[in-house]
Amino acid sequence: MKILITGGAGYIGSHTCVELLNKNNELIIVDNLSNSKYEAIKRIKQISGKEVKFYHTDILNEIEMDIIFQENNIEAVIHFAGSKAVGESCQIPLEYYKNNVTGSIKLFQMMQKHNVKKLVFSSSATVYGLNDNVPFKEEFPLSATNPYGRTKLMIEEILRDLYSSDNFWQISLLRYFNPVGAHPSGLLGEDPQGIPNNLMPFISQVAVGKLEKLRIFGNDYPTKDGTGVRDYIHVVDLAKGHLKALEKLREGHGCQPYNLGSGEGNSVLEVIQAFEEASNKKIPYEIVERRAGDIATSFADPSKANSKLEWKTKKTLLEMCADSWNWQRKNPKRY
Ligand code: NAD
Ligand code: UFG
């Protein structure tokens, strides 16, 4: 299949490209490299031993996107491109609405113009808002608590409306839980700019000696040990979910959301313990105030993806930590 991947140089996109190439798909990657490096594209080719077509383009650029659709016989799109930092989205909301919502609308218009109506969209568990009634099921009411989350919710709504207007569209809304880990080769991984916001890259940088200690945001939550509980999912398992979602689009299923998570929750202290075991390094930490906007517990009910997509996570928390550590150790100065 000939697939356009927006944001394919990024963390989840690059891992998904490798899995798609392993199954002999032809890829056209569009990325403006605002949060990634060209090196990731080289490494996708290195791991897979296959060629990809790369366009250093912004999805907001209608002229260039039109040419890309004209030059390539695209059959489906996987849309990763977007901005993803929750805190930053509160400081520069207009940039987030422009890049995520306007960028997505322009992409969908381009798809419509070129009659490409198969789409896999990167949504997020953030669309369940402050809901603490775990596990999260696809049919739960949706809400958002910050501009980033609202962009994901808006794009989901736009896609539901688009499908209602034209049933030829086939759309999967993949709600990722907490993607972590890296490619087992140590060649691809998460490459955050500056000080990481998320737990696993922060712990990795403490382990490698770049950061002094982890700050645990609260130990007074109503959870097993008082620290926040999340559903961590290995990025390679997540990448494979995209292949299953694409297969389903070919069969035709309408516009469907799927939770991509393991169905298990792990606390911050459990993640630290697993990382220490995987890396043989001590992770110093201190307990600080809760982070604004965090919920106590989030984990998926993945049964819809398990049955309808025939997809299930395979990798354990220990493997996620081992691969994160391997990536960090081999790339101490990032890509
Ligand atoms: P990432 O930042 O590593 O990848 C996004 C890629 O999109 C980057 O390479 C960036 O340069 C590119 N990009 C951004 N704006 C663009 C534009 N206008 N035109 C072209 N390229 C553009 O992020 P990621 O972690 O790989 O996330 C991928 C998607 O999954 C995002 O939409 C994100 O919101 C969503 N998501 C991520 C997580 C997570 O925890 N990582 C969780 C849920 C959902
Ligand atoms: N945490 C710390 N210290 C840190 C970083 C995180 O204690 O330095 C804790 C958080 O309080 C939380 C857990 O570790 O309990 C996980 O935090 P992350 O920042 O790694 O992940 P979140 O669940 O807060 O958010 C992630 C993505 C969001 C997405 C959300 C739901 O960053 O974009 O999952 O998919 F919306």
PDB file of C-alpha atoms and ligand atoms in Angstrom, residues 84-86 123-127 146 148-149 152 175-180 196-203 213-218 221 227-232 266-268 271 286 288 290-291 293-296 298, ligand 2:
ATOM      1  CA  LYS A  84       1.950  17.831  21.716  1.00  0.00           C
ATOM      2  CA  ALA A  85       3.180  19.613  24.854  1.00  0.00           C
ATOM      3  CA  VAL A  86       0.294  20.238  27.258  1.00  0.00           C
ATOM      4  CA  SER A 123      -5.736  10.911  19.039  1.00  0.00           C
ATOM      5  CA  SER A 124      -5.013  10.630  22.747  1.00  0.00           C
ATOM      6  CA  ALA A 125      -6.403   9.360  26.029  1.00  0.00           C
ATOM      7  CA  THR A 126      -6.476  13.041  26.932  1.00  0.00           C
ATOM      8  CA  VAL A 127      -9.946  13.160  25.285  1.00  0.00           C
ATOM      9  CA  ASN A 146      -6.223  22.167  28.154  1.00  0.00           C
ATOM     10  CA  TYR A 148      -3.750  20.554  23.434  1.00  0.00           C
ATOM     11  CA  GLY A 149      -6.505  18.181  24.562  1.00  0.00           C
ATOM     12  CA  LYS A 152      -7.502  16.411  19.721  1.00  0.00           C
ATOM     13  CA  ARG A 175      -6.481   7.024  21.392  1.00  0.00           C
ATOM     14  CA  TYR A 176      -2.965   6.403  22.644  1.00  0.00           C
ATOM     15  CA  PHE A 177      -2.355   5.989  26.348  1.00  0.00           C
ATOM     16  CA  ASN A 178       1.271   6.599  27.501  1.00  0.00           C
ATOM     17  CA  PRO A 179       3.746   5.656  24.768  1.00  0.00           C
ATOM     18  CA  VAL A 180       7.256   4.909  26.080  1.00  0.00           C
ATOM     19  CA  PRO A 196      11.516  16.522  29.266  1.00  0.00           C
ATOM     20  CA  ASN A 197       7.917  16.935  30.463  1.00  0.00           C
ATOM     21  CA  ASN A 198       7.118  13.246  30.460  1.00  0.00           C
ATOM     22  CA  LEU A 199       8.108  10.662  33.026  1.00  0.00           C
ATOM     23  CA  MET A 200      10.131   8.101  31.039  1.00  0.00           C
ATOM     24  CA  PRO A 201      12.470  10.511  29.191  1.00  0.00           C
ATOM     25  CA  PHE A 202      12.990  12.376  32.483  1.00  0.00           C
ATOM     26  CA  ILE A 203      13.955   9.167  34.317  1.00  0.00           C
ATOM     27  CA  LYS A 213      16.898  13.794  40.270  1.00  0.00           C
ATOM     28  CA  LEU A 214      13.300  13.084  39.396  1.00  0.00           C
ATOM     29  CA  ARG A 215      10.546  15.183  40.942  1.00  0.00           C
ATOM     30  CA  ILE A 216       7.506  13.017  41.649  1.00  0.00           C
ATOM     31  CA  PHE A 217       4.397  15.133  41.269  1.00  0.00           C
ATOM     32  CA  GLY A 218       2.441  14.136  44.389  1.00  0.00           C
ATOM     33  CA  TYR A 221      -3.377  10.394  45.160  1.00  0.00           C
ATOM     34  CA  THR A 227       1.642   8.334  43.044  1.00  0.00           C
ATOM     35  CA  GLY A 228      -0.071   8.772  39.670  1.00  0.00           C
ATOM     36  CA  VAL A 229      -1.062   5.630  37.757  1.00  0.00           C
ATOM     37  CA  ARG A 230      -0.836   5.423  33.947  1.00  0.00           C
ATOM     38  CA  ASP A 231      -1.143   2.849  31.179  1.00  0.00           C
ATOM     39  CA  TYR A 232       2.350   2.669  29.645  1.00  0.00           C
ATOM     40  CA  ASN A 266       1.501   1.362  36.835  1.00  0.00           C
ATOM     41  CA  SER A 267       2.421   3.971  39.429  1.00  0.00           C
ATOM     42  CA  VAL A 268       5.367   6.370  39.184  1.00  0.00           C
ATOM     43  CA  VAL A 271       8.117   2.717  36.859  1.00  0.00           C
ATOM     44  CA  GLU A 286      11.967  13.784  45.699  1.00  0.00           C
ATOM     45  CA  VAL A 288       6.913  17.592  45.250  1.00  0.00           C
ATOM     46  CA  ARG A 290       0.965  17.667  42.391  1.00  0.00           C
ATOM     47  CA  ARG A 291       1.243  18.956  38.801  1.00  0.00           C
ATOM     48  CA  GLY A 293      -4.168  19.199  35.536  1.00  0.00           C
ATOM     49  CA  ASP A 294      -2.917  15.674  36.380  1.00  0.00           C
ATOM     50  CA  ILE A 295      -5.455  12.989  37.213  1.00  0.00           C
ATOM     51  CA  ALA A 296      -4.814  10.170  39.707  1.00  0.00           C
ATOM     52  CA  SER A 298      -5.665   6.579  33.724  1.00  0.00           C
TER      53      SER A 298
HETATM   54  N1  UFG B   2       5.409  12.548  36.504  1.00  0.00           N
HETATM   55  C1  UFG B   2       6.227  12.857  37.587  1.00  0.00           C
HETATM   56  N2  UFG B   2       7.358  13.579  37.359  1.00  0.00           N
HETATM   57  C2  UFG B   2       7.728  14.001  36.117  1.00  0.00           C
HETATM   58  C3  UFG B   2       6.890  13.683  35.014  1.00  0.00           C
HETATM   59  C4  UFG B   2       5.731  12.968  35.255  1.00  0.00           C
HETATM   60  O1  UFG B   2       5.932  12.489  38.716  1.00  0.00           O
HETATM   61  O2  UFG B   2       8.765  14.672  35.973  1.00  0.00           O
HETATM   62  C5  UFG B   2       4.184  11.732  36.735  1.00  0.00           C
HETATM   63  C6  UFG B   2       2.888  12.450  36.370  1.00  0.00           C
HETATM   64  O3  UFG B   2       2.408  13.187  37.464  1.00  0.00           O
HETATM   65  C7  UFG B   2       1.994  11.278  35.968  1.00  0.00           C
HETATM   66  C8  UFG B   2       2.967  10.258  35.378  1.00  0.00           C
HETATM   67  O4  UFG B   2       4.255  10.618  35.876  1.00  0.00           O
HETATM   68  O5  UFG B   2       1.400  10.699  37.115  1.00  0.00           O
HETATM   69  C9  UFG B   2       3.005  10.285  33.850  1.00  0.00           C
HETATM   70  O6  UFG B   2       3.225  11.623  33.404  1.00  0.00           O
HETATM   71  P1  UFG B   2       3.564  11.973  31.886  1.00  0.00           P
HETATM   72  O7  UFG B   2       3.833  13.443  31.823  1.00  0.00           O
HETATM   73  O8  UFG B   2       4.627  11.061  31.375  1.00  0.00           O
HETATM   74  O9  UFG B   2       2.234  11.586  31.108  1.00  0.00           O
HETATM   75  P2  UFG B   2       0.730  12.117  31.276  1.00  0.00           P
HETATM   76  O10 UFG B   2      -0.122  10.942  31.574  1.00  0.00           O
HETATM   77  O11 UFG B   2       0.641  13.265  32.180  1.00  0.00           O
HETATM   78  O12 UFG B   2       0.428  12.688  29.811  1.00  0.00           O
HETATM   79  C10 UFG B   2       0.626  11.907  28.627  1.00  0.00           C
HETATM   80  C11 UFG B   2       0.974  12.821  27.473  1.00  0.00           C
HETATM   81  C12 UFG B   2      -0.192  13.711  27.134  1.00  0.00           C
HETATM   82  C13 UFG B   2      -1.412  12.878  26.885  1.00  0.00           C
HETATM   83  C14 UFG B   2      -1.672  11.982  28.064  1.00  0.00           C
HETATM   84  C15 UFG B   2      -2.830  11.048  27.778  1.00  0.00           C
HETATM   85  O13 UFG B   2       2.070  13.648  27.791  1.00  0.00           O
HETATM   86  O14 UFG B   2       0.084  14.421  25.953  1.00  0.00           O
HETATM   87  O15 UFG B   2      -0.517  11.182  28.346  1.00  0.00           O
HETATM   88  O16 UFG B   2      -2.533  10.308  26.624  1.00  0.00           O
HETATM   89  F1  UFG B   2      -2.460  13.711  26.721  1.00  0.00           F
END
